Amino acid sequence: MYLADRGSAAPTSAAPGDRRAVPDRRPGRRAGSAIPSTVLVLGTVSLITDISSEMVTAVLPLYLVAELGLSPLGFGVLDGVYNGVSALVRLVGGRLSDRGGGGGHKAVAVVGYGLSALCKPLLLMVHSLPLIGAVLAVDRTGKGLRTAPRDAMISLAAEPGTRGRAFGVHRAMDTAGALCGPLVAFLLLRAAADGYDAVFTVSFCVAVVGVVVLLLFVPRRAATATGGTVAAGPAVVAGDAVGVKPTALAQDAAGRDPAGPGPRAPVRALLGRPEVRRLTGCAVLLGLTTLSDSFLYLTLQRRLDLPVAWFPLLPLGTAAVFLLLAVPLGAVADRIGRRRLFLAGHLALLCAYGLLLVPSAGGAALVGTVLALHGSFYAATDGVLAAATADAVPEGVRGSGLAVVQTGQTAARFVCSIAFGALWTAWGDRTAVLAAAVGLALAAAVSARLLRRAGTPPPPASPSEQTS
């Protein structure tokens, strides 16, 4: 089902050399709007799904540590599973969505969202550590499957020059759900006798609504901003709109590289592109020192000795700042460069680590400042990295390209969770945060050097220049 305007005028054509913008009447876009309707609908799906997932995420650390008595190391392993298992299947999700033709992105996304929804009621039935770990692994498998095809649909629907803003809009809608989820969990914990069971049950119902919206309102075939739909298999492209030169990644329908004999492995071919290789390397380096949200909130809770019932409200601060800044910073990334803003976001996270290490800091001021920096970090990095990756990857393998970078980042954060939990168990939370801060400073310095070597790409072409 398409959400395109009905009864709109026929498309106009431009004579050669005419730089006037051509009205866009393709499916999945609204007339007179810079944000495609496909992006808005996917944002709605993410909003609903994040209400569901963040309800669970908000109470899960306290449920595991306070109710089940896990040590920081044990929680670090489970948190690593929760945030890192998706790394094992993101490449699969991206590759399957690219091979499935125009409708492959949506089909794989539906499977991913459906898997995560089915896991919510299972949390009501399992109480041992291994079974909880298994359920969380399946839930993150669903996230891993859906992330790359969803981001591919966003990048294909948006004009190259406005991808940062399009991802910003999507992430803002996604974060609106992240803002509501902990609030709903907080209210349920205070109102229900069996608070955790109520949270898991309501979370499942909300997740089902998100899957239904995806099935009914997202176009089956991915309409691209440059016209037409994505064909099955890798596409041969002449180059993207940000000046990235075509490489041996361009393949024929059989998956073979026309520039050389024999088939090429998709991951190897993608990493053969210097831009993708640098972005992946930086995402891995920085991910190795990026604390999970759960550990950051647990550290704050321990510093301030917050009551259990108030713990689910901590993610609200991060989500509120993310919501406010996602669109503006996405637009800033389109103007000043996505890689620069990506690095600046990690500097904000480094400042948050520094505040956690200040002995005299405390009270509401500490909480507010740390959460504001944490939300700024996400607004400057999450959608911005996806937009930067989309610039470097041809349309026909967009899902696979996004999955390569996201897999590297997620796998690195998996390692970080386990290492941080081990350090906390052995030497305490302050020493663990100090190690993370030193590592992040070094990783940011190396990443800045890597991205500086790549040079500054030309600004994205405007829609009028693309039609000339």
Short mmCIF file of C-alpha atoms in Angstrom, two decimals:
data_model
loop_
_atom_site.label_atom_id
_atom_site.label_comp_id
_atom_site.label_asym_id
_atom_site.label_seq_id
_atom_site.Cartn_x
_atom_site.Cartn_y
_atom_site.Cartn_z
CA MET A 1 0.00 0.00 0.00
CA TYR A 2 1.47 3.34 -1.00
CA LEU A 3 1.00 6.59 0.84
CA ALA A 4 1.68 8.73 -2.21
CA ASP A 5 -0.60 11.63 -3.05
CA ARG A 6 -3.45 10.57 -5.25
CA GLY A 7 -4.74 12.64 -8.10
CA SER A 8 -1.50 14.58 -8.42
CA ALA A 9 -0.46 16.13 -11.69
CA ALA A 10 1.63 14.17 -14.13
CA PRO A 11 5.40 14.50 -13.81
CA THR A 12 6.97 17.28 -15.78
CA SER A 13 10.12 16.78 -17.79
CA ALA A 14 13.08 19.07 -18.15
CA ALA A 15 14.88 19.88 -21.35
CA PRO A 16 18.61 19.15 -21.51
CA GLY A 17 20.49 21.77 -19.54
CA ASP A 18 17.36 22.95 -17.71
CA ARG A 19 18.23 23.17 -14.00
CA ARG A 20 14.71 23.77 -12.79
CA ALA A 21 13.59 21.21 -10.27
CA VAL A 22 11.27 18.55 -11.61
CA PRO A 23 8.20 17.89 -9.42
CA ASP A 24 8.55 14.49 -7.75
CA ARG A 25 5.51 12.27 -8.17
CA ARG A 26 7.09 8.87 -7.51
CA PRO A 27 5.49 6.41 -5.11
CA GLY A 28 6.59 6.85 -1.52
CA ARG A 29 7.04 10.64 -1.71
CA ARG A 30 4.79 13.55 -0.87
CA ALA A 31 4.51 16.54 -3.13
CA GLY A 32 6.12 19.63 -1.68
CA SER A 33 7.83 17.73 1.14
CA ALA A 34 11.57 17.08 1.52
CA ILE A 35 10.91 13.97 3.61
CA PRO A 36 9.55 10.96 1.67
CA SER A 37 6.40 9.36 3.04
CA THR A 38 8.25 6.02 3.19
CA VAL A 39 10.61 7.56 5.75
CA LEU A 40 7.67 8.87 7.78
CA VAL A 41 5.90 5.51 7.83
CA LEU A 42 9.09 3.67 8.76
CA GLY A 43 9.55 6.26 11.48
CA THR A 44 6.06 5.45 12.76
CA VAL A 45 6.90 1.74 12.82
CA SER A 46 10.09 2.45 14.74
CA LEU A 47 8.24 4.73 17.15
CA ILE A 48 5.73 2.02 18.01
CA THR A 49 8.38 -0.70 18.20
CA ASP A 50 10.63 1.40 20.41
CA ILE A 51 7.83 1.96 22.90
CA SER A 52 7.69 -1.82 23.18
CA SER A 53 11.42 -2.53 23.29
CA GLU A 54 12.35 0.36 25.58
CA MET A 55 9.73 -0.73 28.11
CA VAL A 56 11.74 -3.92 28.50
CA THR A 57 15.16 -2.28 28.20
CA ALA A 58 14.28 0.24 30.92
CA VAL A 59 13.56 -2.41 33.54
CA LEU A 60 15.86 -5.21 32.37
CA PRO A 61 19.11 -4.07 34.09
CA LEU A 62 17.41 -3.71 37.46
CA TYR A 63 15.40 -6.92 36.94
CA LEU A 64 18.55 -8.91 36.28
CA VAL A 65 20.77 -7.31 38.92
CA ALA A 66 18.27 -6.65 41.74
CA GLU A 67 15.77 -9.49 41.22
CA LEU A 68 18.07 -12.25 39.94
CA GLY A 69 21.20 -11.08 41.76
CA LEU A 70 23.57 -11.01 38.79
CA SER A 71 27.12 -9.73 39.27
CA PRO A 72 28.33 -6.91 37.01
CA LEU A 73 30.29 -9.48 35.00
CA GLY A 74 27.21 -11.69 34.59
CA PHE A 75 25.15 -8.71 33.56
CA GLY A 76 27.92 -7.65 31.17
CA VAL A 77 27.69 -11.02 29.40
CA LEU A 78 23.91 -10.80 29.10
CA ASP A 79 24.07 -7.15 28.07
CA GLY A 80 26.64 -8.09 25.46
CA VAL A 81 24.28 -10.77 24.19
CA TYR A 82 21.39 -8.30 24.14
CA ASN A 83 23.33 -5.69 22.19
CA GLY A 84 25.80 -7.84 20.30
CA VAL A 85 24.02 -10.90 18.93
CA SER A 86 22.46 -8.76 16.22
CA ALA A 87 25.97 -8.33 14.81
CA LEU A 88 25.96 -11.99 13.80
CA VAL A 89 22.88 -11.63 11.61
CA ARG A 90 23.07 -8.07 10.26
CA LEU A 91 25.11 -9.18 7.28
CA VAL A 92 22.58 -11.93 6.63
CA GLY A 93 19.71 -9.45 6.82
CA GLY A 94 21.43 -6.97 4.52
CA ARG A 95 22.39 -9.61 1.98
CA LEU A 96 18.95 -11.27 1.94
CA SER A 97 17.21 -7.93 1.48
CA ASP A 98 19.45 -7.01 -1.48
CA ARG A 99 18.98 -10.40 -3.14
CA GLY A 100 15.21 -10.26 -2.68
CA GLY A 101 14.74 -7.52 -5.26
CA GLY A 102 12.60 -4.43 -4.71
CA GLY A 103 10.43 -6.17 -2.10
CA GLY A 104 13.31 -7.85 -0.28
CA HIS A 105 13.97 -4.99 2.10
CA LYS A 106 10.43 -4.96 3.43
CA ALA A 107 10.14 -8.76 3.63
CA VAL A 108 13.30 -9.13 5.73
CA ALA A 109 12.29 -6.18 7.93
CA VAL A 110 8.90 -7.81 8.63
CA VAL A 111 10.60 -11.03 9.73
CA GLY A 112 12.93 -9.08 12.02
CA TYR A 113 10.19 -7.02 13.65
CA GLY A 114 8.03 -10.14 14.04
CA LEU A 115 10.76 -12.12 15.79
CA SER A 116 11.32 -9.36 18.33
CA ALA A 117 7.59 -9.09 19.01
CA LEU A 118 7.27 -12.83 19.69
CA CYS A 119 10.05 -12.70 22.29
CA LYS A 120 8.22 -10.30 24.61
CA PRO A 121 5.72 -12.85 26.05
CA LEU A 122 8.52 -15.43 26.35
CA LEU A 123 10.13 -13.26 29.03
CA LEU A 124 7.08 -14.06 31.16
CA MET A 125 7.80 -17.79 30.93
CA VAL A 126 11.55 -17.98 31.59
CA HIS A 127 13.28 -17.25 34.88
CA SER A 128 16.65 -18.98 34.67
CA LEU A 129 19.71 -17.18 33.37
CA PRO A 130 20.38 -19.43 30.33
CA LEU A 131 16.77 -19.24 29.13
CA ILE A 132 16.62 -15.47 29.56
CA GLY A 133 19.85 -15.22 27.59
CA ALA A 134 18.37 -17.36 24.81
CA VAL A 135 15.24 -15.21 24.58
CA LEU A 136 17.29 -12.02 24.48
CA ALA A 137 19.47 -13.53 21.74
CA VAL A 138 16.42 -14.27 19.58
CA ASP A 139 15.08 -10.76 20.21
CA ARG A 140 18.37 -9.22 19.09
CA THR A 141 18.41 -11.55 16.08
CA GLY A 142 15.21 -9.87 15.00
CA LYS A 143 16.79 -6.45 15.45
CA GLY A 144 19.83 -7.54 13.46
CA LEU A 145 17.69 -8.74 10.58
CA ARG A 146 15.58 -5.60 10.32
CA THR A 147 18.08 -2.78 10.85
CA ALA A 148 20.00 -2.86 7.56
CA PRO A 149 16.96 -3.29 5.25
CA ARG A 150 15.07 -0.57 7.12
CA ASP A 151 17.98 1.87 6.78
CA ALA A 152 18.37 0.84 3.14
CA MET A 153 14.73 1.76 2.46
CA ILE A 154 15.30 5.15 4.10
CA SER A 155 18.47 5.88 2.14
CA LEU A 156 16.92 4.80 -1.16
CA ALA A 157 13.83 6.95 -0.67
CA ALA A 158 15.72 10.12 0.30
CA GLU A 159 17.58 12.50 -2.00
CA PRO A 160 21.38 12.15 -1.53
CA GLY A 161 21.68 15.76 -0.41
CA THR A 162 19.09 15.34 2.35
CA ARG A 163 19.94 11.88 3.66
CA GLY A 164 21.25 13.24 6.94
CA ARG A 165 17.97 15.05 7.54
CA ALA A 166 15.91 12.02 6.48
CA PHE A 167 17.75 9.77 8.91
CA GLY A 168 17.43 12.49 11.53
CA VAL A 169 13.65 12.56 11.10
CA HIS A 170 13.47 8.77 11.35
CA ARG A 171 15.70 8.69 14.43
CA ALA A 172 13.64 11.47 16.03
CA MET A 173 10.45 9.45 15.57
CA ASP A 174 12.24 6.33 16.79
CA THR A 175 13.41 8.25 19.84
CA ALA A 176 9.91 9.51 20.56
CA GLY A 177 9.05 5.87 21.16
CA ALA A 178 12.17 5.46 23.28
CA LEU A 179 10.96 8.41 25.32
CA CYS A 180 7.50 6.91 25.88
CA GLY A 181 8.66 3.35 26.61
CA PRO A 182 10.44 3.98 29.94
CA LEU A 183 7.59 6.25 31.06
CA VAL A 184 5.04 3.49 30.44
CA ALA A 185 7.29 1.01 32.28
CA PHE A 186 7.61 3.42 35.21
CA LEU A 187 3.83 3.79 35.47
CA LEU A 188 3.28 0.04 35.24
CA LEU A 189 5.85 -0.70 37.94
CA ARG A 190 4.13 1.72 40.29
CA ALA A 191 0.55 0.67 39.47
CA ALA A 192 0.69 -3.10 38.98
CA ALA A 193 1.19 -5.68 41.71
CA ASP A 194 3.32 -7.84 39.40
CA GLY A 195 5.09 -4.93 37.74
CA TYR A 196 7.60 -6.82 35.59
CA ASP A 197 4.94 -9.19 34.20
CA ALA A 198 2.73 -6.22 33.29
CA VAL A 199 5.63 -4.54 31.49
CA PHE A 200 6.38 -7.63 29.38
CA THR A 201 2.70 -8.19 28.49
CA VAL A 202 2.00 -4.62 27.40
CA SER A 203 5.29 -4.58 25.50
CA PHE A 204 4.17 -7.56 23.41
CA CYS A 205 0.83 -5.94 22.50
CA VAL A 206 2.51 -2.73 21.38
CA ALA A 207 5.08 -4.64 19.30
CA VAL A 208 2.30 -6.43 17.38
CA VAL A 209 0.81 -3.06 16.41
CA GLY A 210 4.17 -2.01 14.95
CA VAL A 211 4.37 -5.13 12.77
CA VAL A 212 0.82 -4.52 11.49
CA VAL A 213 1.67 -0.92 10.50
CA LEU A 214 4.76 -2.14 8.65
CA LEU A 215 2.78 -4.76 6.75
CA LEU A 216 -0.04 -2.43 5.74
CA PHE A 217 1.56 0.93 5.03
CA VAL A 218 5.17 0.51 3.90
CA PRO A 219 5.54 0.07 0.10
CA ARG A 220 6.58 -3.43 -0.90
CA ARG A 221 9.10 -2.23 -3.48
CA ALA A 222 11.70 0.34 -2.49
CA ALA A 223 11.21 3.48 -4.58
CA THR A 224 14.54 5.27 -5.02
CA ALA A 225 15.15 8.99 -4.94
CA THR A 226 16.84 8.75 -8.33
CA GLY A 227 13.84 7.08 -9.94
CA GLY A 228 12.51 3.54 -10.32
CA THR A 229 12.81 0.69 -7.86
CA VAL A 230 15.66 -1.46 -6.64
CA ALA A 231 16.15 -4.46 -8.84
CA ALA A 232 17.06 -7.90 -7.61
CA GLY A 233 20.73 -8.48 -7.11
CA PRO A 234 23.61 -6.01 -7.06
CA ALA A 235 23.24 -3.10 -9.41
CA VAL A 236 25.77 -1.56 -11.75
CA VAL A 237 26.07 2.09 -10.94
CA ALA A 238 27.95 4.99 -12.43
CA GLY A 239 28.82 6.50 -9.05
CA ASP A 240 26.92 8.12 -6.24
CA ALA A 241 25.90 11.70 -5.71
CA VAL A 242 28.67 12.55 -3.25
CA GLY A 243 31.52 12.02 -5.63
CA VAL A 244 32.46 8.46 -4.65
CA LYS A 245 34.03 6.86 -7.68
CA PRO A 246 32.72 3.51 -8.92
CA THR A 247 34.92 0.56 -8.01
CA ALA A 248 35.03 -3.16 -8.57
CA LEU A 249 31.98 -3.43 -6.31
CA ALA A 250 29.75 -2.81 -9.34
CA GLN A 251 28.55 -6.27 -10.27
CA ASP A 252 26.31 -7.87 -12.81
CA ALA A 253 23.07 -9.71 -12.03
CA ALA A 254 25.00 -12.92 -11.42
CA GLY A 255 27.04 -11.30 -8.67
CA ARG A 256 30.25 -11.24 -10.72
CA ASP A 257 32.66 -8.37 -10.90
CA PRO A 258 32.84 -7.10 -14.51
CA ALA A 259 36.27 -5.62 -13.79
CA GLY A 260 37.79 -8.97 -12.92
CA PRO A 261 37.21 -12.73 -13.31
CA GLY A 262 35.19 -14.86 -10.94
CA PRO A 263 32.64 -14.10 -8.25
CA ARG A 264 33.50 -11.80 -5.36
CA ALA A 265 32.34 -12.20 -1.78
CA PRO A 266 30.00 -9.28 -0.97
CA VAL A 267 31.75 -8.36 2.29
CA ARG A 268 35.18 -8.51 0.71
CA ALA A 269 34.02 -6.41 -2.23
CA LEU A 270 32.41 -3.83 0.04
CA LEU A 271 35.51 -3.56 2.22
CA GLY A 272 37.49 -3.10 -0.99
CA ARG A 273 35.99 0.38 -1.18
CA PRO A 274 38.28 2.76 0.80
CA GLU A 275 35.36 4.81 2.18
CA VAL A 276 33.55 1.73 3.52
CA ARG A 277 36.76 0.32 4.95
CA ARG A 278 37.57 3.55 6.80
CA LEU A 279 34.04 3.98 8.13
CA THR A 280 33.98 0.37 9.35
CA GLY A 281 37.37 0.72 11.01
CA CYS A 282 36.34 3.88 12.83
CA ALA A 283 33.00 2.35 13.90
CA VAL A 284 34.85 -0.66 15.35
CA LEU A 285 37.48 1.40 17.17
CA LEU A 286 34.95 3.74 18.73
CA GLY A 287 32.50 0.92 19.48
CA LEU A 288 35.15 -0.87 21.56
CA THR A 289 34.98 1.99 24.09
CA THR A 290 31.26 2.86 23.92
CA LEU A 291 29.49 1.80 27.10
CA SER A 292 26.03 0.33 26.71
CA ASP A 293 23.12 2.43 27.92
CA SER A 294 22.45 -0.06 30.71
CA PHE A 295 25.92 0.27 32.19
CA LEU A 296 25.79 4.05 31.99
CA TYR A 297 22.47 4.11 33.84
CA LEU A 298 23.64 1.57 36.42
CA THR A 299 26.70 3.73 37.08
CA LEU A 300 24.51 6.79 37.59
CA GLN A 301 22.13 4.85 39.83
CA ARG A 302 25.01 3.68 42.00
CA ARG A 303 26.54 7.15 42.22
CA LEU A 304 23.25 8.69 43.41
CA ASP A 305 21.69 5.65 45.13
CA LEU A 306 18.43 6.16 43.22
CA PRO A 307 15.32 4.20 44.34
CA VAL A 308 14.44 1.19 42.20
CA ALA A 309 11.12 2.63 41.01
CA TRP A 310 12.86 5.69 39.54
CA PHE A 311 15.47 3.78 37.56
CA PRO A 312 13.31 3.41 34.39
CA LEU A 313 13.16 7.22 34.12
CA LEU A 314 16.90 7.60 33.43
CA PRO A 315 16.57 6.69 29.72
CA LEU A 316 14.01 9.49 29.36
CA GLY A 317 16.74 12.12 29.64
CA THR A 318 18.79 10.55 26.87
CA ALA A 319 15.75 10.05 24.67
CA ALA A 320 14.47 13.62 25.18
CA VAL A 321 17.78 15.17 24.07
CA PHE A 322 18.07 12.71 21.18
CA LEU A 323 14.54 13.65 20.06
CA LEU A 324 15.28 17.37 20.17
CA LEU A 325 18.63 17.19 18.36
CA ALA A 326 18.25 14.35 15.83
CA VAL A 327 16.76 16.44 13.01
CA PRO A 328 18.85 19.61 13.54
CA LEU A 329 22.10 17.65 13.77
CA GLY A 330 21.13 15.58 10.73
CA ALA A 331 20.76 18.82 8.77
CA VAL A 332 24.09 20.05 10.18
CA ALA A 333 25.73 16.82 9.00
CA ASP A 334 24.44 17.46 5.47
CA ARG A 335 26.15 20.86 5.53
CA ILE A 336 29.46 20.39 7.36
CA GLY A 337 30.15 16.72 6.69
CA ARG A 338 28.81 13.56 8.28
CA ARG A 339 32.16 12.20 9.38
CA ARG A 340 33.04 15.37 11.30
CA LEU A 341 29.77 15.30 13.21
CA PHE A 342 30.19 11.57 13.90
CA LEU A 343 33.51 12.26 15.64
CA ALA A 344 32.08 15.27 17.50
CA GLY A 345 29.35 13.04 18.92
CA HIS A 346 31.96 10.75 20.47
CA LEU A 347 33.64 13.75 22.07
CA ALA A 348 30.32 14.47 23.80
CA LEU A 349 30.30 10.89 25.10
CA LEU A 350 33.88 11.35 26.36
CA CYS A 351 32.73 14.40 28.33
CA ALA A 352 29.98 12.28 29.90
CA TYR A 353 32.57 9.72 31.01
CA GLY A 354 34.64 12.53 32.51
CA LEU A 355 31.72 13.77 34.60
CA LEU A 356 31.15 10.27 35.98
CA LEU A 357 34.74 10.32 37.22
CA VAL A 358 34.54 13.67 39.05
CA PRO A 359 34.40 12.82 42.80
CA SER A 360 32.59 15.98 43.86
CA ALA A 361 29.90 15.82 41.17
CA GLY A 362 26.47 14.62 42.15
CA GLY A 363 22.79 15.35 42.41
CA ALA A 364 20.37 16.38 39.73
CA ALA A 365 22.99 18.49 37.92
CA LEU A 366 25.16 15.43 37.29
CA VAL A 367 22.24 13.35 36.07
CA GLY A 368 20.95 16.07 33.75
CA THR A 369 24.34 16.89 32.23
CA VAL A 370 25.39 13.26 31.69
CA LEU A 371 22.06 12.36 30.08
CA ALA A 372 22.17 15.49 27.89
CA LEU A 373 25.65 14.56 26.64
CA HIS A 374 24.52 10.96 26.14
CA GLY A 375 21.54 12.05 24.04
CA SER A 376 23.74 14.45 22.03
CA PHE A 377 26.10 11.56 21.32
CA TYR A 378 23.30 9.49 19.81
CA ALA A 379 21.86 12.41 17.81
CA ALA A 380 25.28 13.12 16.28
CA THR A 381 26.23 9.51 15.48
CA ASP A 382 23.31 7.10 14.99
CA GLY A 383 21.60 8.29 11.82
CA VAL A 384 24.68 10.23 10.73
CA LEU A 385 26.78 7.06 10.40
CA ALA A 386 24.04 5.40 8.35
CA ALA A 387 23.84 8.44 6.05
CA ALA A 388 27.62 8.50 5.62
CA THR A 389 27.63 4.79 4.77
CA ALA A 390 24.81 5.22 2.25
CA ASP A 391 26.92 7.84 0.46
CA ALA A 392 29.69 5.30 -0.08
CA VAL A 393 27.61 2.28 -1.20
CA PRO A 394 25.77 1.74 -4.52
CA GLU A 395 21.99 1.33 -4.41
CA GLY A 396 21.92 -2.33 -5.43
CA VAL A 397 23.96 -3.41 -2.40
CA ARG A 398 22.84 -0.71 0.01
CA GLY A 399 21.50 -3.17 2.61
CA SER A 400 24.72 -5.17 2.61
CA GLY A 401 26.87 -2.05 2.84
CA LEU A 402 24.96 -0.70 5.82
CA ALA A 403 25.12 -4.12 7.45
CA VAL A 404 28.92 -4.30 7.11
CA VAL A 405 29.47 -1.05 9.03
CA GLN A 406 26.72 -1.75 11.57
CA THR A 407 28.03 -5.26 12.19
CA GLY A 408 31.51 -3.98 12.96
CA GLN A 409 30.13 -1.38 15.36
CA THR A 410 27.75 -3.77 17.13
CA ALA A 411 30.35 -6.52 17.50
CA ALA A 412 32.75 -4.02 19.03
CA ARG A 413 30.12 -2.88 21.53
CA PHE A 414 29.50 -6.54 22.42
CA VAL A 415 33.19 -6.87 23.36
CA CYS A 416 33.02 -3.57 25.28
CA SER A 417 30.12 -4.77 27.43
CA ILE A 418 31.92 -7.94 28.48
CA ALA A 419 35.20 -6.13 29.13
CA PHE A 420 33.52 -3.34 31.12
CA GLY A 421 31.60 -5.86 33.24
CA ALA A 422 34.83 -7.74 33.97
CA LEU A 423 36.66 -4.54 34.95
CA TRP A 424 33.77 -3.45 37.17
CA THR A 425 33.72 -6.83 38.94
CA ALA A 426 37.49 -6.84 39.47
CA TRP A 427 38.29 -3.20 40.30
CA GLY A 428 35.02 -1.29 40.65
CA ASP A 429 32.91 0.95 38.46
CA ARG A 430 35.17 4.03 38.69
CA THR A 431 38.21 2.17 37.35
CA ALA A 432 36.10 0.65 34.57
CA VAL A 433 34.79 4.09 33.50
CA LEU A 434 38.33 5.51 33.58
CA ALA A 435 39.56 2.72 31.28
CA ALA A 436 36.66 3.38 28.90
CA ALA A 437 37.40 7.12 28.86
CA VAL A 438 41.11 6.64 28.08
CA GLY A 439 40.26 4.11 25.37
CA LEU A 440 37.66 6.41 23.80
CA ALA A 441 40.11 9.34 23.67
CA LEU A 442 42.70 7.19 21.89
CA ALA A 443 40.11 5.70 19.51
CA ALA A 444 38.79 9.16 18.61
CA ALA A 445 42.31 10.39 17.82
CA VAL A 446 43.02 7.42 15.55
CA SER A 447 39.60 7.73 13.87
CA ALA A 448 40.13 11.44 13.19
CA ARG A 449 43.41 10.61 11.47
CA LEU A 450 41.82 7.85 9.38
CA LEU A 451 38.93 10.02 8.23
CA ARG A 452 41.20 12.99 7.54
CA ARG A 453 43.20 10.82 5.14
CA ALA A 454 39.98 10.17 3.24
CA GLY A 455 39.67 13.87 2.44
CA THR A 456 36.46 15.84 2.28
CA PRO A 457 33.96 14.54 -0.31
CA PRO A 458 32.20 17.02 -2.56
CA PRO A 459 28.83 18.27 -1.29
CA PRO A 460 25.84 16.16 -2.35
CA ALA A 461 24.23 17.10 -5.63
CA SER A 462 21.01 19.05 -5.41
CA PRO A 463 17.82 17.55 -6.86
CA SER A 464 17.87 20.09 -9.68
CA GLU A 465 21.45 19.18 -10.61
CA GLN A 466 20.52 15.50 -10.70
CA THR A 467 17.77 16.16 -13.22
CA SER A 468 19.88 18.30 -15.55
#
